[in-house]
mmCIF file of C-alpha atoms in Angstrom:
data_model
loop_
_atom_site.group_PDB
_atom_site.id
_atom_site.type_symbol
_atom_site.label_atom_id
_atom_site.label_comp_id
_atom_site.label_asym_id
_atom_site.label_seq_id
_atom_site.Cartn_x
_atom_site.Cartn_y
_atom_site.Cartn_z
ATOM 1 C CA UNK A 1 -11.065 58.344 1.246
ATOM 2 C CA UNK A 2 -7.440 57.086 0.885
ATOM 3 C CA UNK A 3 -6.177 53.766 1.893
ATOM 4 C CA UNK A 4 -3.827 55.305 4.041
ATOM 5 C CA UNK A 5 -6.840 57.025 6.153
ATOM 6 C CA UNK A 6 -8.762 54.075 6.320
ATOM 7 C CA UNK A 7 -8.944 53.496 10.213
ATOM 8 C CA UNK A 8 -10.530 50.484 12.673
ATOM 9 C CA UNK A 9 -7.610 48.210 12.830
ATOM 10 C CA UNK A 10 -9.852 45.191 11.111
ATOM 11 C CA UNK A 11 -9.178 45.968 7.820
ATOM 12 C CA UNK A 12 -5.222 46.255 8.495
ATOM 13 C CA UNK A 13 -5.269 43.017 10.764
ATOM 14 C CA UNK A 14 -7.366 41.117 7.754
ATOM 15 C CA UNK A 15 -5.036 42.438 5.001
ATOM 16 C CA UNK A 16 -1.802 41.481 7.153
ATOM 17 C CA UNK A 17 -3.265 37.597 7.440
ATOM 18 C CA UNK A 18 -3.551 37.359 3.924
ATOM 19 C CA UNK A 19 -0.201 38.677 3.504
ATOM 20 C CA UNK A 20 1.620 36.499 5.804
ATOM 21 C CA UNK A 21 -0.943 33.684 4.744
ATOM 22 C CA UNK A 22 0.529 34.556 0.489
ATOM 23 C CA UNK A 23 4.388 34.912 1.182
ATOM 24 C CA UNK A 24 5.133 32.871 4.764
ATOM 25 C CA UNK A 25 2.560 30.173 5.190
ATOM 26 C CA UNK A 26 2.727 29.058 1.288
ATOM 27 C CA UNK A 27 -1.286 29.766 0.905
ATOM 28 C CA UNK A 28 -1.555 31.824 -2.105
ATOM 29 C CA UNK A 29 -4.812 32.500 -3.824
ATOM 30 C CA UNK A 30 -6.599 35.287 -2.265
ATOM 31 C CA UNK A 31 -6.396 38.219 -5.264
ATOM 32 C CA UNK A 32 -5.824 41.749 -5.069
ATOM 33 C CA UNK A 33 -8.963 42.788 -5.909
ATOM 34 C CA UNK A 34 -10.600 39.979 -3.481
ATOM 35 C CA UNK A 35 -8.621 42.021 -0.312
ATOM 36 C CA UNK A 36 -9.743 45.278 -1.796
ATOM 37 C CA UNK A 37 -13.526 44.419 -2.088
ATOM 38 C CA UNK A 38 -13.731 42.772 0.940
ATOM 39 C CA UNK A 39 -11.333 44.717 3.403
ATOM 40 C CA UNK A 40 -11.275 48.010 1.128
ATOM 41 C CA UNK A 41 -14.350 48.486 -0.820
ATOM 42 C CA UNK A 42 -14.118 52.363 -0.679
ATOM 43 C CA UNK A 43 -10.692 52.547 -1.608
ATOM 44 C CA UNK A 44 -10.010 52.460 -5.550
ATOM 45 C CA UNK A 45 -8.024 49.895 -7.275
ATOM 46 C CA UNK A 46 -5.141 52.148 -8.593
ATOM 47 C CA UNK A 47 -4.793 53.219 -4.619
ATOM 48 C CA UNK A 48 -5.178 49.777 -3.455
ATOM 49 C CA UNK A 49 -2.344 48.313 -5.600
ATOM 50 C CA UNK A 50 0.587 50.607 -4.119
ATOM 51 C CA UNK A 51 -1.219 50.244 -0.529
ATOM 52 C CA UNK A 52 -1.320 46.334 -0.516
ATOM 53 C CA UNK A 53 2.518 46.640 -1.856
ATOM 54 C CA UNK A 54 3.403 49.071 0.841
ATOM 55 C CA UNK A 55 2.300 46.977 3.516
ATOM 56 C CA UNK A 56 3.296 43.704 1.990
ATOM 57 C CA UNK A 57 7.149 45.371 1.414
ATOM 58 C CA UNK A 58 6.898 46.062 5.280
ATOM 59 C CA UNK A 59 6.258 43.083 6.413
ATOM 60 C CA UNK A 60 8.697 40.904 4.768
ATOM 61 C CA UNK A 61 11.167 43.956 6.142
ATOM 62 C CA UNK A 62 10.183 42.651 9.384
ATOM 63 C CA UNK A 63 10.495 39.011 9.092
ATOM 64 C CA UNK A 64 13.555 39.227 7.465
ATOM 65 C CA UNK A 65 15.116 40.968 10.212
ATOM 66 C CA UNK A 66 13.437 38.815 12.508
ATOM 67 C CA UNK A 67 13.237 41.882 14.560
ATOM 68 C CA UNK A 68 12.983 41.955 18.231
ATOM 69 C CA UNK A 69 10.167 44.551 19.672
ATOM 70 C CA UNK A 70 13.121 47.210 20.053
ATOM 71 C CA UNK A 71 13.975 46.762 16.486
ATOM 72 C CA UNK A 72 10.305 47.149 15.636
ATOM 73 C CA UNK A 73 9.297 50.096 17.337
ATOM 74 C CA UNK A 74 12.483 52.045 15.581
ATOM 75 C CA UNK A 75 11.589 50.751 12.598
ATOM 76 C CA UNK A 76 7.638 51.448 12.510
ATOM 77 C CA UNK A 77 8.325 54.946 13.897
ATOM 78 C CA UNK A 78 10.568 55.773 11.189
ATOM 79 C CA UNK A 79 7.501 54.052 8.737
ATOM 80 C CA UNK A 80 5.495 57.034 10.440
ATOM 81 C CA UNK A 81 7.802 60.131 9.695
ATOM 82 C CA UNK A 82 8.763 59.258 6.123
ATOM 83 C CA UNK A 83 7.129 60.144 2.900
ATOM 84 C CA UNK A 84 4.770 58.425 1.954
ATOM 85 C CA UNK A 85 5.007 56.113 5.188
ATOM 86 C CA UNK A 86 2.116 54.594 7.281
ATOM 87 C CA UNK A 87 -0.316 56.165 10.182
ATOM 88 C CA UNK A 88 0.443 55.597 13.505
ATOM 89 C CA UNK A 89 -2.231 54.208 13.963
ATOM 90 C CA UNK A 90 -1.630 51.704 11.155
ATOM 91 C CA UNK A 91 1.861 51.194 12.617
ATOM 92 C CA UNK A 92 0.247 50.129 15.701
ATOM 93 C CA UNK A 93 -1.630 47.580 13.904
ATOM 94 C CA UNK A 94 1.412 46.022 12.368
ATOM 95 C CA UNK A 95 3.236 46.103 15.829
ATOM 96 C CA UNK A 96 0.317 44.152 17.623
ATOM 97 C CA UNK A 97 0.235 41.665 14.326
ATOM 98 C CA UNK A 98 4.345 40.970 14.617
ATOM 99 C CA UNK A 99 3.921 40.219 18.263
ATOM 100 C CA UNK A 100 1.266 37.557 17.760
ATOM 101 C CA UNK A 101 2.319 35.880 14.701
ATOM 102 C CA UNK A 102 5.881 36.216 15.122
ATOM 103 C CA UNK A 103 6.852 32.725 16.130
ATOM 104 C CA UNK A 104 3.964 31.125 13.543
ATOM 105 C CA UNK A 105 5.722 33.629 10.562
ATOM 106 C CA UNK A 106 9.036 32.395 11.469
ATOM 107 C CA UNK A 107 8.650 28.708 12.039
ATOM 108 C CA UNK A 108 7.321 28.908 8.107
ATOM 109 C CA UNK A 109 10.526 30.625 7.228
ATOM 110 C CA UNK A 110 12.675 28.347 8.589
ATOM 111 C CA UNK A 111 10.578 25.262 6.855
ATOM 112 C CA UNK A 112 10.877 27.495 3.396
ATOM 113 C CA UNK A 113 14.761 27.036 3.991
ATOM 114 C CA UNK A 114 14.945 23.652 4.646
ATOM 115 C CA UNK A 115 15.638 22.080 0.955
ATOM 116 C CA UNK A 116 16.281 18.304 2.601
ATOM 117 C CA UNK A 117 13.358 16.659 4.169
ATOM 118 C CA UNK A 118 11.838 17.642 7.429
ATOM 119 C CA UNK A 119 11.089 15.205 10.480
ATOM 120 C CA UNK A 120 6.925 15.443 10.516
ATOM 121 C CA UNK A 121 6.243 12.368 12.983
ATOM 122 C CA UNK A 122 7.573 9.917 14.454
ATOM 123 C CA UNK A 123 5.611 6.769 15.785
ATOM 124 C CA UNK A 124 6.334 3.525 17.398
ATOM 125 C CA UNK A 125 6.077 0.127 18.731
ATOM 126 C CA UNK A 126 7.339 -2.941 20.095
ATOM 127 C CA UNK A 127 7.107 -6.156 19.445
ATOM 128 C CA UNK A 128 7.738 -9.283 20.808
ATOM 129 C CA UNK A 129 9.359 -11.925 18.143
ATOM 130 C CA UNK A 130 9.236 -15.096 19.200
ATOM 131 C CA UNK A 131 11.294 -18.509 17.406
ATOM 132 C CA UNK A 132 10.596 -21.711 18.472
ATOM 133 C CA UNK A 133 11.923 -24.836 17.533
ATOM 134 C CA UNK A 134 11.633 -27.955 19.158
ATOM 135 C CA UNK A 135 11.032 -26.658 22.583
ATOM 136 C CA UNK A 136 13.696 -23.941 22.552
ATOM 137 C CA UNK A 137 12.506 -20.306 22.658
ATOM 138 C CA UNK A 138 14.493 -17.126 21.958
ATOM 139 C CA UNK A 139 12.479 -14.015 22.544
ATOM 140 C CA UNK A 140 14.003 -11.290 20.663
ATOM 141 C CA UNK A 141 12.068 -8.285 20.994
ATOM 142 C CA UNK A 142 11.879 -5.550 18.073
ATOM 143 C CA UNK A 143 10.942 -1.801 17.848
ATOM 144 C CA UNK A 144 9.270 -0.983 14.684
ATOM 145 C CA UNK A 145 9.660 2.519 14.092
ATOM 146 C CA UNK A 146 8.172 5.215 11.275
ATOM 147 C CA UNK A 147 9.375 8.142 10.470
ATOM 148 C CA UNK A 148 7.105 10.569 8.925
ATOM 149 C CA UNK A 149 9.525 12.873 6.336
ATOM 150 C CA UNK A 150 8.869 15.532 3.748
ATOM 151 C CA UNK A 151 10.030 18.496 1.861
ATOM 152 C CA UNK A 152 8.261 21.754 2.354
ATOM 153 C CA UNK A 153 5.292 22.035 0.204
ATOM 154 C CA UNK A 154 5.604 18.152 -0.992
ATOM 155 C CA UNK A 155 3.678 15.028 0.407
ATOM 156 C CA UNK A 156 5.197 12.670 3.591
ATOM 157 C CA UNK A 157 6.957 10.180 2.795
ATOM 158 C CA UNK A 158 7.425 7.062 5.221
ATOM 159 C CA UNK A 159 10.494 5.251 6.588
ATOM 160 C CA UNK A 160 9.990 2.036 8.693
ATOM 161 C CA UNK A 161 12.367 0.844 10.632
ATOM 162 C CA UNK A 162 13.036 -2.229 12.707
ATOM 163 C CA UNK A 163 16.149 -2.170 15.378
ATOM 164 C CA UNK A 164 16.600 -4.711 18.417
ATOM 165 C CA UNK A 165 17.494 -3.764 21.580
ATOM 166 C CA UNK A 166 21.278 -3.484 21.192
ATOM 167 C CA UNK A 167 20.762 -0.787 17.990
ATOM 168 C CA UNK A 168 18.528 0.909 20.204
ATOM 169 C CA UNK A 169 21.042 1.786 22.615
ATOM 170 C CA UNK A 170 24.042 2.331 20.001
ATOM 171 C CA UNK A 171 21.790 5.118 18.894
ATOM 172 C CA UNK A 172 20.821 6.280 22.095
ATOM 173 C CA UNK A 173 24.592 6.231 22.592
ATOM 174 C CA UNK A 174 24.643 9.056 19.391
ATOM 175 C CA UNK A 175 21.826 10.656 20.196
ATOM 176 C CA UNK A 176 23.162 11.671 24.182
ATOM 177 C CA UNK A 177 26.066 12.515 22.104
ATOM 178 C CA UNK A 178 24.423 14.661 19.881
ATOM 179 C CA UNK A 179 22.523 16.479 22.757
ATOM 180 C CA UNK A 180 25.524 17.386 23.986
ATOM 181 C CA UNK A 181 26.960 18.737 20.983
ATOM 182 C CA UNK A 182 23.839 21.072 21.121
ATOM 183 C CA UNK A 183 24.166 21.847 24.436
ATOM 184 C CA UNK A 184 27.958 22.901 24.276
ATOM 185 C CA UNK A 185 26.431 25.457 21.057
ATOM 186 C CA UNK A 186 23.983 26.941 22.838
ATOM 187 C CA UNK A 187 26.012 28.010 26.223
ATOM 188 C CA UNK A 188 28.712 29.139 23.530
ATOM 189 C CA UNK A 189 27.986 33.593 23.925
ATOM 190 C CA UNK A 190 27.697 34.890 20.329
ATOM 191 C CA UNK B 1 7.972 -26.605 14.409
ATOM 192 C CA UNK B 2 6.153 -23.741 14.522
ATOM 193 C CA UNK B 3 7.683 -20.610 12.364
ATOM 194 C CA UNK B 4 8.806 -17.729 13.206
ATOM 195 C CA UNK B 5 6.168 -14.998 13.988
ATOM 196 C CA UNK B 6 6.316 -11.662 12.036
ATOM 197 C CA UNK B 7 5.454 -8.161 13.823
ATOM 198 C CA UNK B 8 2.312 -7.323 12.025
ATOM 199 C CA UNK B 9 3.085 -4.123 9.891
ATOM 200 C CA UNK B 10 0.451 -1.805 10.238
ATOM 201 C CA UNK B 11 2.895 1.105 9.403
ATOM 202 C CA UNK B 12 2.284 2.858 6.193
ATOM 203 C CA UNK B 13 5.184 2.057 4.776
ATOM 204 C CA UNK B 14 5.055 -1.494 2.913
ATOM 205 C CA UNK B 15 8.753 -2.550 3.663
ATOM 206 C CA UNK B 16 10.659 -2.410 7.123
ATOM 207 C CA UNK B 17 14.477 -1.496 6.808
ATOM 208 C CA UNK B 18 17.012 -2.231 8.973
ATOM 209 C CA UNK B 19 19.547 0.408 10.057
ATOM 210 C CA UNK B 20 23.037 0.407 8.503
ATOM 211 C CA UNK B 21 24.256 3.632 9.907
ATOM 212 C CA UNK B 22 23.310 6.447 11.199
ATOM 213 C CA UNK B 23 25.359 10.002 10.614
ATOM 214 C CA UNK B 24 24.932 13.518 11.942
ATOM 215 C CA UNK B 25 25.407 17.029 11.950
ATOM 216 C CA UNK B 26 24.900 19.708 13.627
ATOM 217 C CA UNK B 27 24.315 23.109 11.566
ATOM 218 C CA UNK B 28 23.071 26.669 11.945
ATOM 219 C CA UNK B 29 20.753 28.279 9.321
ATOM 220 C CA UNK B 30 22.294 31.976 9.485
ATOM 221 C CA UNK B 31 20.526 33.432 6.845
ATOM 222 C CA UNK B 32 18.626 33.105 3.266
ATOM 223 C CA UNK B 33 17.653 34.787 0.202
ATOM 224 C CA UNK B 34 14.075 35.291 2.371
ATOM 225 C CA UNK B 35 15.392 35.629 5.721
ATOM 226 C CA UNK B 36 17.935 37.867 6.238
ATOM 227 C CA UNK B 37 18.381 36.776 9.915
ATOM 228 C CA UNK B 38 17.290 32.943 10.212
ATOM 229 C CA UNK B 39 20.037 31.926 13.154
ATOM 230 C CA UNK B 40 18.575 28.384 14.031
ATOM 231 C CA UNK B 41 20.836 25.587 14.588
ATOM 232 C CA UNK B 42 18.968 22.138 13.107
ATOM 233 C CA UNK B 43 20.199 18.403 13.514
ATOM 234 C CA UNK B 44 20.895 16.688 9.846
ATOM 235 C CA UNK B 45 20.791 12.855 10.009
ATOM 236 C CA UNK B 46 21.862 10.794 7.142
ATOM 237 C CA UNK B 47 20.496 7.190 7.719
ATOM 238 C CA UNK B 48 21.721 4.069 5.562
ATOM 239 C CA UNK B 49 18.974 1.898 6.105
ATOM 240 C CA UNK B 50 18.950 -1.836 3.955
ATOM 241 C CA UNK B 51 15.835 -3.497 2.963
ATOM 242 C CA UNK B 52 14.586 -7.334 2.941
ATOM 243 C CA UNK B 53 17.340 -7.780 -0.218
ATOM 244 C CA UNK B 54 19.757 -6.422 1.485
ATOM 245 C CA UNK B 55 19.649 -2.971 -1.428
ATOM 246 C CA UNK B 56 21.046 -0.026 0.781
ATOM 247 C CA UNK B 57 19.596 3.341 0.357
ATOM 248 C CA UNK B 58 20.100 6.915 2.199
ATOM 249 C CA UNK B 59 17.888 9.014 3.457
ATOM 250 C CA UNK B 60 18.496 12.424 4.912
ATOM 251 C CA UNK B 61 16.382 14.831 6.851
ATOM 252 C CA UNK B 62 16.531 17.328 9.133
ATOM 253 C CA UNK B 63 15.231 18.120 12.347
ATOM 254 C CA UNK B 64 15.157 21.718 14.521
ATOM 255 C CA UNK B 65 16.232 21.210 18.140
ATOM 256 C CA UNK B 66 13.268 21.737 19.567
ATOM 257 C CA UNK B 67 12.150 18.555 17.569
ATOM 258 C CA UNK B 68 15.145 16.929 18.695
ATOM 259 C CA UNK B 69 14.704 17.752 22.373
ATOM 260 C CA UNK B 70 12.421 20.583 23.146
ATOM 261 C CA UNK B 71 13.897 21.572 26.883
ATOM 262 C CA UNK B 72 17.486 22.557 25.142
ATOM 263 C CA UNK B 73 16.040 25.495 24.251
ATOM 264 C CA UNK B 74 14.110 28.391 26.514
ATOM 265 C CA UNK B 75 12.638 29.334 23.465
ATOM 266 C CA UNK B 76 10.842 25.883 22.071
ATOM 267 C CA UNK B 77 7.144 26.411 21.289
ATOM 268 C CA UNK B 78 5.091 23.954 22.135
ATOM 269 C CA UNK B 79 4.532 23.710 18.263
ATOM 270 C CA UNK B 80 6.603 20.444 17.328
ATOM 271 C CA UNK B 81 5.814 17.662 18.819
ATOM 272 C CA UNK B 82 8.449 14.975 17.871
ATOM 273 C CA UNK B 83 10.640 14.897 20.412
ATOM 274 C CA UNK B 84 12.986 12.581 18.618
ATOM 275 C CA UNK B 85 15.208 11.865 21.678
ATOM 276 C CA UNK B 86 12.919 11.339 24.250
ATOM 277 C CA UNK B 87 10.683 8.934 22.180
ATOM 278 C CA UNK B 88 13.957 6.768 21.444
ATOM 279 C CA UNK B 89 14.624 7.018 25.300
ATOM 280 C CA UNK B 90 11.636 5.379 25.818
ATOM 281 C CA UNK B 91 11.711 2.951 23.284
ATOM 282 C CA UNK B 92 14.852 1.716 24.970
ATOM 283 C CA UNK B 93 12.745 1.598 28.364
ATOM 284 C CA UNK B 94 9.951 -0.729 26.856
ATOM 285 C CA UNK B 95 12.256 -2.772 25.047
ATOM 286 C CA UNK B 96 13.879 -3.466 27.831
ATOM 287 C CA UNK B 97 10.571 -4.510 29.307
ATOM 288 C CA UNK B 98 9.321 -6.938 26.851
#
């Protein structure tokens, strides 16, 4: 039986997860022939190979067009009338796989493309700092702040902060300015 | 005379830093060698921050908006968490407390 008849859309849905696990998420490590005997055990390895490559080459078509569920439908049908191309029924599989793992598959790409760290956490507190000499107190309270940062596939690194209340509000002062810069992007039509 | 009290640092990192300056940008990801179509806009922050000996260092990292704020955008997932802004906002309301 060939891969491409292979039908029950487990199979598919398994193989697609360890695709998108291998080339989004950064978790290689599952082999070819680990897929095959476990999703495929009828299917021989020399038909496996350019079956797990078909797939794989459709997929990353996908993500790299980021393509809406329009864009998708075109695309798969013409997957279904070429040479060589996929099932419908396998095409059906894929279309039901984009939908749900989509926004997971994407957030990963974006992370991929990020070379400069990326904000992982952020966690707080405040303390009051007390002085007292003599009888005189000044009660200057502090945030201590931590940012969690890292670069995509490398450990967190941690940043702590301290800031009084005036630097607190200077950068609240940047940050309502950098909200608007987004905001002024966004309602910009493109 | 009693000294001065330090916060206790339970924070991972050994040293605090004060903040020397804070810079940003904001760009748009349009596309790379495995993402034809990317099109996010990110925040970039370079911080200066100094240490106890007054050594200044920079640090730079980025942050989506949805990190930033996650109601700019209709399309935020629920995914990130850090809401930079709105943590800062209420840092600023507690401080102002204590």
């Amino acid at each position: 039986m060939a891969a491409g008849e292979v039908e029950g859309g487990k199979p598919l849905n398994g193989l697609l997860n360890a695709l998108a696990q291998e080339t989004f998420h950064g978790h290689p490590g599952i082999t070819e022939e680990l897929l095959r005997s476990q999703l495929y055990p009828e299917v021989p390895p020399e038909e496996f190979r350019p079956f797990l490559a078909k797939m794989r080459g459709i997929l990353k078509s996908i993500a790299s067009a980021d393509m809406d569920f329009n864009q998708l439908e075109a695309y798969l049908t013409a997957q279904t009338k070429k040479q060589g191309g996929i099932t419908s029924d396998q095409a059906a599989v894929i279309s039901k796989f984009w939908k749900s793992h989509k926004t997971k598959i994407r957030e990963s790409l974006m992370n991929q493309s990020r070379w400069n760290s990326g904000l992982r956490g952020l966690s707080w507190r405040v303390d009051g700092k007390s002085q007292s000499r003599h009888s005189a107190q000044i009660h200057m309270p502090v945030a201590v702040i931590e940012l969690e940062l890292g670069k995509y596939g490398q450990e967190s690194e941690f940043l702590c902060l301290e800031f009084d209340e005036v630097k607190v509000n200077q950068i609240l002062k940047t940050l309502s300015e950098v909200e608007e810069s987004i905001t002024t992007l966004i309602s910009q039509p493109n | 005379m009693e000294a001065p009290s330090e916060p206790r640092l339970d924070a991972k990192s050994e040293v605090t830093n004060q903040l020397v300056d804070f810079q940003w940008k904001l760009g748009m990801a349009v596309s790379s060698d495995t993402c034809r179509s990317l099109k996010y806009p990110y925040v970039a922050v370079m911080l200066k921050v100094a240490d106890h000996s007054g050594q200044v260092k920079t640090k730079c990292f980025e942050m989506t908006i949805p990190q930033f704020q996650p109601q700019l955008l209709a399309t935020s997932s629920l995914l990130s968490a850090s809401n930079f802004y709105r943590q800062f906002k209420e840092i600023a309301a507690v401080i102002e407390t204590v």
